[in-house]
Short mmCIF file of C-alpha atoms and ligand atoms in Angstrom, two decimals:
data_model
loop_
_atom_site.label_atom_id
_atom_site.label_comp_id
_atom_site.label_asym_id
_atom_site.label_seq_id
_atom_site.Cartn_x
_atom_site.Cartn_y
_atom_site.Cartn_z
CA MET A 534 140.90 147.48 38.96
CA ASP A 535 144.16 149.38 38.67
CA PRO A 536 146.93 146.69 40.10
CA ALA A 537 148.49 149.92 42.17
CA GLU A 538 145.01 150.46 43.49
CA ARG A 539 144.71 146.93 44.50
CA THR A 540 144.82 145.69 48.06
CA TYR A 541 145.22 142.17 49.33
CA ASN A 542 144.01 143.64 52.96
CA PRO A 543 146.05 140.50 54.62
CA ARG A 544 144.97 139.94 58.29
CA VAL A 545 145.15 137.23 60.71
CA VAL A 546 141.60 136.49 61.36
CA ALA A 547 140.02 135.47 64.91
CA GLY A 548 138.99 131.70 63.89
CA THR A 549 142.69 131.01 62.62
CA LEU A 550 144.78 129.24 65.24
CA ALA A 551 145.79 132.43 66.80
CA GLY A 552 142.47 133.03 68.20
CA PHE A 553 141.59 129.67 68.51
CA GLU A 554 140.06 129.64 72.03
CA GLY A 555 138.10 132.79 71.87
CA PHE A 556 135.78 132.44 68.75
CA SER A 557 134.68 128.90 66.53
CA ARG A 558 134.17 130.45 63.61
CA PHE A 559 135.49 127.36 61.95
CA ARG A 560 134.54 124.79 64.45
CA SER A 561 131.44 122.95 64.82
CA ALA A 562 130.56 120.20 67.05
CA LEU A 563 130.93 117.49 64.29
CA PHE A 564 133.55 119.05 62.47
CA ASP A 565 136.77 120.69 63.68
CA PRO A 566 139.64 120.91 61.24
CA LEU A 567 141.95 123.31 63.31
CA ARG A 568 141.68 121.05 66.41
CA SER A 569 144.23 118.50 65.23
CA LEU A 570 146.58 121.60 64.24
CA LEU A 571 146.54 123.43 67.64
CA PRO A 572 149.88 123.83 68.76
CA VAL A 573 149.70 122.46 72.67
CA ALA A 574 152.64 122.55 75.45
CA VAL A 575 152.13 119.85 78.43
CA GLU A 576 154.64 119.94 81.33
CA VAL A 577 155.34 117.04 83.47
CA GLU A 578 157.00 116.31 86.91
CA ALA A 579 158.34 113.44 88.92
CA VAL A 580 160.00 112.08 86.06
CA PRO A 581 162.84 109.91 87.31
CA ALA A 582 166.66 111.33 86.78
CA GLU A 583 167.53 107.80 85.07
CA PHE A 584 164.82 107.96 82.55
CA SER A 585 164.43 111.82 81.67
CA SER A 586 166.45 111.43 78.56
CA LEU A 587 165.21 108.30 77.34
CA TYR A 588 161.60 109.64 77.70
CA ALA A 589 162.75 112.67 76.31
CA ASP A 590 164.10 110.81 73.24
CA SER A 591 160.87 108.79 72.65
CA PHE A 592 158.77 111.81 72.47
CA ARG A 593 161.23 113.25 69.85
CA ALA A 594 161.18 110.47 67.98
CA ARG A 595 157.46 111.01 67.47
CA GLY A 596 157.74 114.34 66.64
CA PHE A 597 157.49 116.38 69.61
CA VAL A 598 159.30 119.27 70.09
CA LEU A 599 161.17 119.21 73.99
CA ASP A 600 161.98 122.27 76.55
CA GLU A 601 165.02 121.04 78.12
CA ARG A 602 165.55 123.39 80.80
CA PRO A 603 162.84 122.57 83.35
CA GLN A 604 164.47 118.55 83.43
CA GLU A 605 166.70 119.13 86.25
CA ARG A 606 163.63 119.47 88.95
CA GLY A 607 162.27 116.41 87.35
CA ARG A 608 160.47 118.42 84.86
CA MET A 609 159.49 118.34 80.92
CA VAL A 610 157.84 120.23 78.76
CA LEU A 611 156.56 118.47 75.62
CA ALA A 612 154.80 120.69 72.50
CA GLY A 613 153.50 119.13 69.37
CA PRO A 614 150.02 119.55 67.41
CA PHE A 615 146.92 118.35 69.20
CA ASP A 616 146.94 115.03 67.05
CA GLN A 617 149.69 114.10 68.10
CA PHE A 618 149.02 113.69 71.46
CA SER A 619 146.05 112.03 71.03
CA LEU A 620 148.40 109.68 69.24
CA LEU A 621 150.11 108.72 72.74
CA ALA A 622 147.44 106.98 74.04
CA GLY A 623 147.74 104.27 71.43
CA VAL A 624 151.33 103.61 73.13
CA GLU A 625 152.47 99.83 73.35
CA GLU A 626 155.81 99.70 73.77
CA GLU A 627 157.50 98.92 76.93
CA SER A 628 160.57 100.14 76.61
CA PRO A 629 161.70 102.53 78.16
CA ALA A 630 160.48 101.44 81.17
CA GLY A 631 157.40 103.11 82.14
CA PHE A 632 157.19 105.31 79.49
CA LYS A 633 153.59 103.84 78.23
CA GLU A 634 152.07 104.97 81.37
CA LEU A 635 153.67 108.69 81.36
CA ALA A 636 152.74 108.93 77.52
CA HIS A 637 149.05 107.32 78.36
CA ALA A 638 149.09 109.87 81.15
CA VAL A 639 149.97 112.87 78.95
CA ALA A 640 147.41 111.95 76.11
CA HIS A 641 144.41 111.52 79.03
CA ALA A 642 146.13 115.05 80.29
CA VAL A 643 145.15 117.02 76.84
CA ALA A 644 142.08 115.05 76.05
CA CYS A 645 140.70 116.25 79.04
CA ARG A 646 141.66 119.88 78.68
CA PHE A 647 139.41 120.32 75.79
CA ILE A 648 136.66 118.84 77.37
CA GLU A 649 133.97 121.77 76.57
CA GLU A 650 130.63 120.31 78.26
CA PHE A 651 130.07 118.25 81.02
CA GLU A 652 127.04 116.44 82.85
CA VAL A 653 126.71 116.26 86.33
CA PRO A 654 124.15 114.39 87.81
CA ALA A 655 123.26 116.21 90.93
CA ARG A 656 120.70 114.15 93.44
CA ARG A 657 117.51 115.13 92.15
CA ARG A 658 118.51 116.56 88.55
CA MET A 659 121.12 116.68 86.28
CA LEU A 660 123.54 119.86 85.87
CA ARG A 661 124.66 120.67 82.40
CA LEU A 662 127.71 123.02 82.54
CA GLY A 663 128.29 123.98 78.80
CA ARG A 664 129.69 127.31 77.71
CA ARG A 665 127.99 129.55 79.56
CA PRO A 666 129.21 129.17 83.13
CA LEU A 667 126.71 128.45 85.85
CA ILE A 668 125.78 131.19 88.20
CA MET A 669 126.77 129.80 91.57
CA GLY A 670 124.87 132.39 94.39
CA VAL A 671 126.41 133.28 97.28
CA LEU A 672 124.18 132.89 100.99
CA ASN A 673 125.96 133.18 103.95
CA VAL A 674 123.63 132.79 106.95
CA THR A 675 126.76 133.62 109.06
CA PRO A 676 127.18 137.03 111.72
CA ASP A 677 130.93 137.44 110.34
CA SER A 678 131.44 137.15 106.64
CA PHE A 679 133.96 139.41 105.22
CA SER A 680 131.41 141.19 103.04
CA ASP A 681 127.94 140.15 103.86
CA GLY A 682 128.03 139.27 107.51
CA GLY A 683 125.30 139.63 109.41
CA TRP A 684 122.89 140.98 106.37
CA PHE A 685 121.11 137.37 106.11
CA ALA A 686 121.35 135.88 109.47
CA GLN A 687 117.76 136.06 110.40
CA PRO A 688 116.31 133.03 108.51
CA ASP A 689 113.41 134.97 106.85
CA GLU A 690 116.38 137.59 105.29
CA ALA A 691 118.23 134.39 104.14
CA ILE A 692 115.02 133.06 102.59
CA ALA A 693 114.28 135.86 100.93
CA ARG A 694 117.49 136.70 99.50
CA ALA A 695 117.97 132.83 98.22
CA PHE A 696 114.36 133.62 96.17
CA GLN A 697 115.80 136.89 94.75
CA MET A 698 118.81 135.70 93.51
CA VAL A 699 117.68 132.65 91.42
CA GLU A 700 114.99 135.80 89.93
CA GLU A 701 118.27 137.70 89.08
CA GLY A 702 119.19 134.26 87.07
CA ALA A 703 121.59 132.34 89.60
CA ASP A 704 121.48 128.75 88.55
CA ILE A 705 122.32 127.61 92.04
CA VAL A 706 122.29 128.92 95.63
CA ASP A 707 125.51 127.76 97.94
CA VAL A 708 124.00 128.22 101.66
CA GLY A 709 126.67 128.32 104.56
CA ALA A 710 126.59 128.76 107.72
CA GLU A 711 130.57 129.18 108.93
CA SER A 712 132.76 132.00 107.68
CA THR A 713 136.02 130.67 106.10
CA ARG A 714 137.22 134.49 105.55
CA PRO A 715 141.27 134.05 106.72
CA GLY A 716 141.72 134.32 110.85
CA ALA A 717 137.89 133.15 111.39
CA ALA A 718 137.05 130.82 113.98
CA ALA A 719 136.03 127.29 113.63
CA VAL A 720 132.34 127.16 114.10
CA GLU A 721 130.69 123.95 115.86
CA ALA A 722 128.64 122.00 113.95
CA GLU A 723 125.64 122.61 116.32
CA GLU A 724 125.72 125.74 115.46
CA GLU A 725 126.25 125.56 111.93
CA ILE A 726 122.90 123.12 112.16
CA ARG A 727 120.88 125.81 114.28
CA ARG A 728 122.16 128.45 111.88
CA LEU A 729 121.29 126.24 108.27
CA LEU A 730 117.85 124.31 110.13
CA PRO A 731 115.20 126.74 109.05
CA VAL A 732 116.67 128.34 105.82
CA ILE A 733 117.83 125.06 104.16
CA LYS A 734 114.87 123.30 105.31
CA ALA A 735 112.30 126.34 103.24
CA LEU A 736 114.45 126.57 100.40
CA ALA A 737 114.84 122.97 99.97
CA GLU A 738 111.35 122.36 99.34
CA GLN A 739 110.61 125.44 97.51
CA LEU A 740 113.34 126.95 95.76
CA PRO A 741 113.37 126.30 92.25
CA ALA A 742 116.83 125.91 91.68
CA PRO A 743 119.85 122.81 93.08
CA LEU A 744 120.79 123.97 96.72
CA SER A 745 124.65 123.88 97.86
CA LEU A 746 125.74 123.30 101.14
CA ASP A 747 129.05 124.96 101.91
CA THR A 748 130.55 122.88 104.38
CA ARG A 749 133.91 121.18 105.99
CA LYS A 750 132.04 118.61 108.29
CA SER A 751 130.40 115.74 107.08
CA ARG A 752 128.05 115.81 109.74
CA VAL A 753 126.01 119.30 108.84
CA ALA A 754 126.51 117.32 105.32
CA GLU A 755 124.50 114.46 106.56
CA ARG A 756 122.05 116.22 107.98
CA PHE A 757 120.45 118.65 104.70
CA LEU A 758 121.42 116.22 102.10
CA ASP A 759 118.62 114.46 103.72
CA MET A 760 116.58 117.14 103.69
CA GLY A 761 117.36 117.99 99.76
CA VAL A 762 120.66 119.75 99.35
CA ASP A 763 122.22 118.86 96.25
CA LEU A 764 125.83 119.53 96.19
CA ILE A 765 128.27 119.69 99.35
CA ASN A 766 131.02 122.74 98.56
CA ASP A 767 133.96 121.46 101.09
CA THR A 768 136.07 124.42 101.54
CA SER A 769 138.47 122.24 102.98
CA GLY A 770 138.72 120.08 100.03
CA LEU A 771 138.62 116.81 102.04
CA GLU A 772 140.92 117.98 104.47
CA PHE A 773 138.92 118.74 107.88
CA ASP A 774 137.15 115.79 107.61
CA ALA A 775 138.05 112.97 107.03
CA ARG A 776 134.51 111.08 106.59
CA MET A 777 133.18 114.34 104.29
CA ALA A 778 134.03 112.01 101.08
CA GLU A 779 132.46 108.95 102.28
CA VAL A 780 129.18 110.34 103.18
CA ALA A 781 129.12 112.28 99.80
CA ALA A 782 129.93 108.73 98.11
CA ARG A 783 127.20 107.16 99.70
CA ARG A 784 124.25 110.14 99.46
CA GLY A 785 125.24 110.55 95.59
CA CYS A 786 125.75 114.40 95.45
CA VAL A 787 127.35 116.34 93.55
CA LEU A 788 131.29 117.06 96.00
CA VAL A 789 132.86 120.49 95.00
CA ILE A 790 136.57 120.14 96.25
CA ASN A 791 138.50 123.29 96.77
CA HIS A 792 141.92 123.84 97.34
CA MET A 793 142.73 125.57 101.11
CA ARG A 794 146.11 125.26 102.15
CA GLY A 795 145.95 125.57 106.17
CA THR A 796 142.87 126.25 107.87
CA PRO A 797 140.73 129.71 108.04
CA ARG A 798 142.65 130.52 110.98
CA THR A 799 146.04 129.84 109.62
CA MET A 800 146.03 130.04 105.65
CA GLN A 801 146.82 133.09 105.59
CA GLN A 802 149.99 133.25 107.84
CA ALA A 803 152.92 133.66 105.09
CA PRO A 804 151.58 130.90 102.38
CA ARG A 805 154.11 130.27 99.98
CA TYR A 806 154.44 128.47 96.32
CA ASP A 807 156.85 127.41 93.93
CA ASP A 808 154.65 127.12 91.14
CA VAL A 809 151.16 127.82 92.40
CA SER A 810 149.67 126.48 89.44
CA ALA A 811 151.36 123.31 89.79
CA GLU A 812 151.10 122.77 93.29
CA VAL A 813 147.10 123.58 93.65
CA CYS A 814 146.60 121.10 90.27
CA ARG A 815 148.85 118.35 92.32
CA SER A 816 147.05 118.99 95.63
CA LEU A 817 143.40 118.81 93.82
CA ARG A 818 144.48 115.71 91.75
CA GLU A 819 145.24 113.94 95.07
CA ARG A 820 142.01 114.93 96.72
CA LEU A 821 140.66 114.18 93.60
CA GLU A 822 141.53 110.71 94.04
CA ARG A 823 140.92 110.55 97.30
CA ALA A 824 137.18 111.04 96.70
CA LEU A 825 137.27 108.32 94.53
CA ARG A 826 138.48 105.76 96.70
CA ALA A 827 135.98 106.42 99.10
CA GLY A 828 133.46 105.94 96.37
CA VAL A 829 132.38 108.85 95.09
CA LEU A 830 131.71 108.77 91.30
CA GLU A 831 134.32 110.89 89.19
CA GLU A 832 131.42 112.45 87.36
CA ARG A 833 129.71 114.00 90.17
CA VAL A 834 133.20 116.10 91.02
CA ILE A 835 133.65 119.77 90.21
CA LEU A 836 137.58 121.23 91.02
CA ASP A 837 138.05 124.65 92.30
CA PRO A 838 141.30 126.13 92.98
CA GLY A 839 140.68 128.05 95.85
CA ILE A 840 141.01 132.20 95.35
CA GLY A 841 142.11 133.72 98.72
CA PHE A 842 142.57 130.26 100.60
CA GLY A 843 146.00 130.43 101.53
CA LYS A 844 147.09 132.37 98.51
CA ARG A 845 149.07 135.88 98.42
CA VAL A 846 147.89 138.08 95.64
CA GLU A 847 150.31 137.26 93.40
CA ASP A 848 149.22 133.09 93.80
CA ASN A 849 145.54 134.58 93.20
CA LEU A 850 146.87 136.18 89.99
CA ASP A 851 148.92 133.16 88.61
CA LEU A 852 146.17 131.25 89.10
CA LEU A 853 143.88 132.89 87.34
CA ALA A 854 146.46 133.94 84.41
CA ARG A 855 146.70 129.84 83.96
CA LEU A 856 143.45 128.67 85.44
CA GLU A 857 142.96 126.44 82.07
CA GLU A 858 145.84 123.88 83.54
CA ILE A 859 143.40 122.45 85.76
CA ARG A 860 141.28 121.60 82.93
CA SER A 861 143.84 118.85 82.17
CA LEU A 862 142.24 116.96 85.66
CA GLY A 863 138.95 116.63 83.49
CA ARG A 864 136.59 117.71 85.62
CA PRO A 865 134.74 121.25 85.99
CA ILE A 866 135.97 124.15 87.44
CA LEU A 867 134.45 126.30 89.53
CA ILE A 868 135.98 129.71 91.08
CA GLY A 869 135.19 132.04 93.47
CA CYS A 870 136.13 135.32 93.77
CA SER A 871 133.50 137.54 94.30
CA ARG A 872 134.59 140.50 96.52
CA LYS A 873 137.70 139.00 97.86
CA SER A 874 140.44 140.87 99.22
CA PHE A 875 142.60 140.27 96.73
CA LEU A 876 140.53 142.53 94.47
CA GLY A 877 140.55 145.04 97.40
CA GLU A 878 144.35 144.80 97.56
CA LEU A 879 144.60 145.95 93.37
CA THR A 880 141.51 148.53 93.20
CA GLY A 881 141.97 150.08 96.79
CA ARG A 882 138.31 149.34 97.37
CA ALA A 883 136.56 148.29 99.94
CA SER A 884 134.44 144.83 99.92
CA GLY A 885 131.74 146.60 99.12
CA GLU A 886 132.50 148.47 96.49
CA ARG A 887 134.36 145.35 94.40
CA ARG A 888 131.66 144.68 91.92
CA ALA A 889 132.87 145.73 88.93
CA ALA A 890 136.23 144.28 89.79
CA THR A 891 134.44 140.71 90.70
CA THR A 892 132.99 140.95 87.12
CA ALA A 893 136.28 141.16 85.36
CA THR A 894 137.24 137.88 86.83
CA THR A 895 133.81 136.45 85.87
CA ALA A 896 134.17 137.30 82.07
CA LEU A 897 137.88 135.78 82.34
CA ALA A 898 136.50 132.72 84.11
CA ALA A 899 133.88 132.28 81.37
CA LEU A 900 136.30 132.97 78.51
CA ARG A 901 139.06 130.46 80.09
CA GLY A 902 136.40 127.34 80.36
CA VAL A 903 135.04 127.65 84.02
CA LYS A 904 132.20 126.22 84.35
CA MET A 905 130.45 127.82 87.76
CA VAL A 906 131.20 130.76 89.17
CA ARG A 907 130.44 131.64 92.78
CA VAL A 908 129.55 135.50 92.97
CA HIS A 909 127.66 137.66 95.56
CA ASP A 910 126.02 139.56 93.15
CA VAL A 911 124.30 137.94 90.82
CA ARG A 912 122.88 140.29 88.64
CA ASP A 913 126.48 141.63 87.10
CA ALA A 914 127.46 138.00 86.56
CA VAL A 915 124.44 137.28 84.62
CA ASP A 916 124.92 140.63 82.86
CA ALA A 917 128.45 139.84 81.96
CA LEU A 918 128.24 136.57 80.70
CA LYS A 919 124.83 137.95 78.36
CA VAL A 920 127.18 140.18 76.70
CA LEU A 921 130.10 137.47 75.88
CA ASP A 922 127.60 134.88 75.01
CA ALA A 923 126.02 137.83 72.66
CA ILE A 924 129.75 138.54 70.69
CA ASP A 925 130.48 134.70 70.88
CA GLU A 926 127.24 134.02 69.19
CA ARG A 927 128.56 136.27 65.98
CA HIS A 928 130.86 133.58 65.43
CA ARG A 929 129.46 130.21 66.21
CA VAL A 930 128.87 127.76 63.39
CA ALA A 931 125.45 126.15 63.79
N1 HH2 B 1080 134.80 131.38 98.60
C1 HH2 B 1080 134.18 131.54 99.98
C2 HH2 B 1080 133.64 130.70 100.52
N2 HH2 B 1080 133.22 129.23 99.69
N3 HH2 B 1080 133.71 128.23 98.16
C3 HH2 B 1080 134.20 127.70 97.12
N4 HH2 B 1080 133.98 126.22 96.69
N5 HH2 B 1080 135.34 128.75 96.69
C4 HH2 B 1080 135.62 129.60 96.99
O1 HH2 B 1080 136.10 130.47 96.56
C5 HH2 B 1080 135.15 130.09 98.23
C6 HH2 B 1080 133.86 128.96 98.84
C7 HH2 B 1080 134.56 132.79 101.03
O2 HH2 B 1080 133.87 133.37 100.65
P1 HH2 B 1080 132.40 134.08 101.37
O3 HH2 B 1080 131.27 133.06 101.50
O4 HH2 B 1080 131.86 135.28 101.28
O5 HH2 B 1080 132.72 134.49 102.87
P2 HH2 B 1080 133.15 134.03 103.99
O6 HH2 B 1080 133.98 132.66 103.91
O7 HH2 B 1080 133.55 135.08 104.99
O8 HH2 B 1080 131.49 133.56 104.46
#
């Protein structure tokens, strides 16, 4: 070949570090040469002022790069390749005081961040959460839900809708009888049970998919766990009813802990965060620990950052942009963006016309390692995930 005609055609290809997260060309379950090199940055907070420069020196001595700026607020950011973080799990030195605990916590967070698959034991079956997120279909047996209030308030309609969603590809059906839309009034437990009873009775016996119950009340949870519900989806994140964690522990159900600030009635009254991702992570961590103290098995907990629950549009966007930070808690993530008002604010569309906007969030969630998406329009999510799967398949190493 004439050297003048030769072109080496050099390109940064998908599958190298630049494209590491999206593609798996050089990876397999057993062999992952790039993981060890993967650059990772970890932020920690609440570092005691008197120790921060000692800790920073200890990390530097182990080859980490430190970002000095955030230290004023007790924060520290350290960066290095994945393998270097793994080595922190082996730190044994007791000096400087407290460094060992910090090093172990950091190593744990990094190891958790890259967990790709979870097995979550539900009461009657195992939920396998892998590369493709599971689809949780929404069934509101309420007169007043923000997007579908009253559509399925009659038991027959609700039951038929649940079967239809499973036929369309829903992996789980989430039934709720109390709207948590902003400004909604609380519903008494008796009324919630009255609305749910005929629906759950039929579905627990017949639906060929796990059943989730969206409730904040332990009494309601208990009533329907006895009937065969597999998951409790507590939108208040154990805040509303102090007995909820204990009931979930005793009955051995899966527990979804959702982040909500305030109550549905108050949550949209001037919510404010300095760093929404860090604050939601911290709060979910505390609630996870509360659940564990009550006896809930860690392997049964799913975490949800609570899109729209006491958050401004920019907070929801920040959370979605930084969804992967929550993965450091080591539990699968669920998100629910379906038809929510921030999508209306971004697109100018009414709740019934937010399907395309919702689907964009489903695709994003899948690419960010979310393990479950809660949607009203199941078919849209199924189609979006099929397309992503087909693209991903082209790059997968068996
Ligand atoms: N969103 C809603 C209800 N439950 N549960 C979890 N885990 N995550 C969510 O984002 C979530 C949820 C709100 O949506 P919807 O059920 O459609 O409305 P309403 O509360 O008005 O019934």
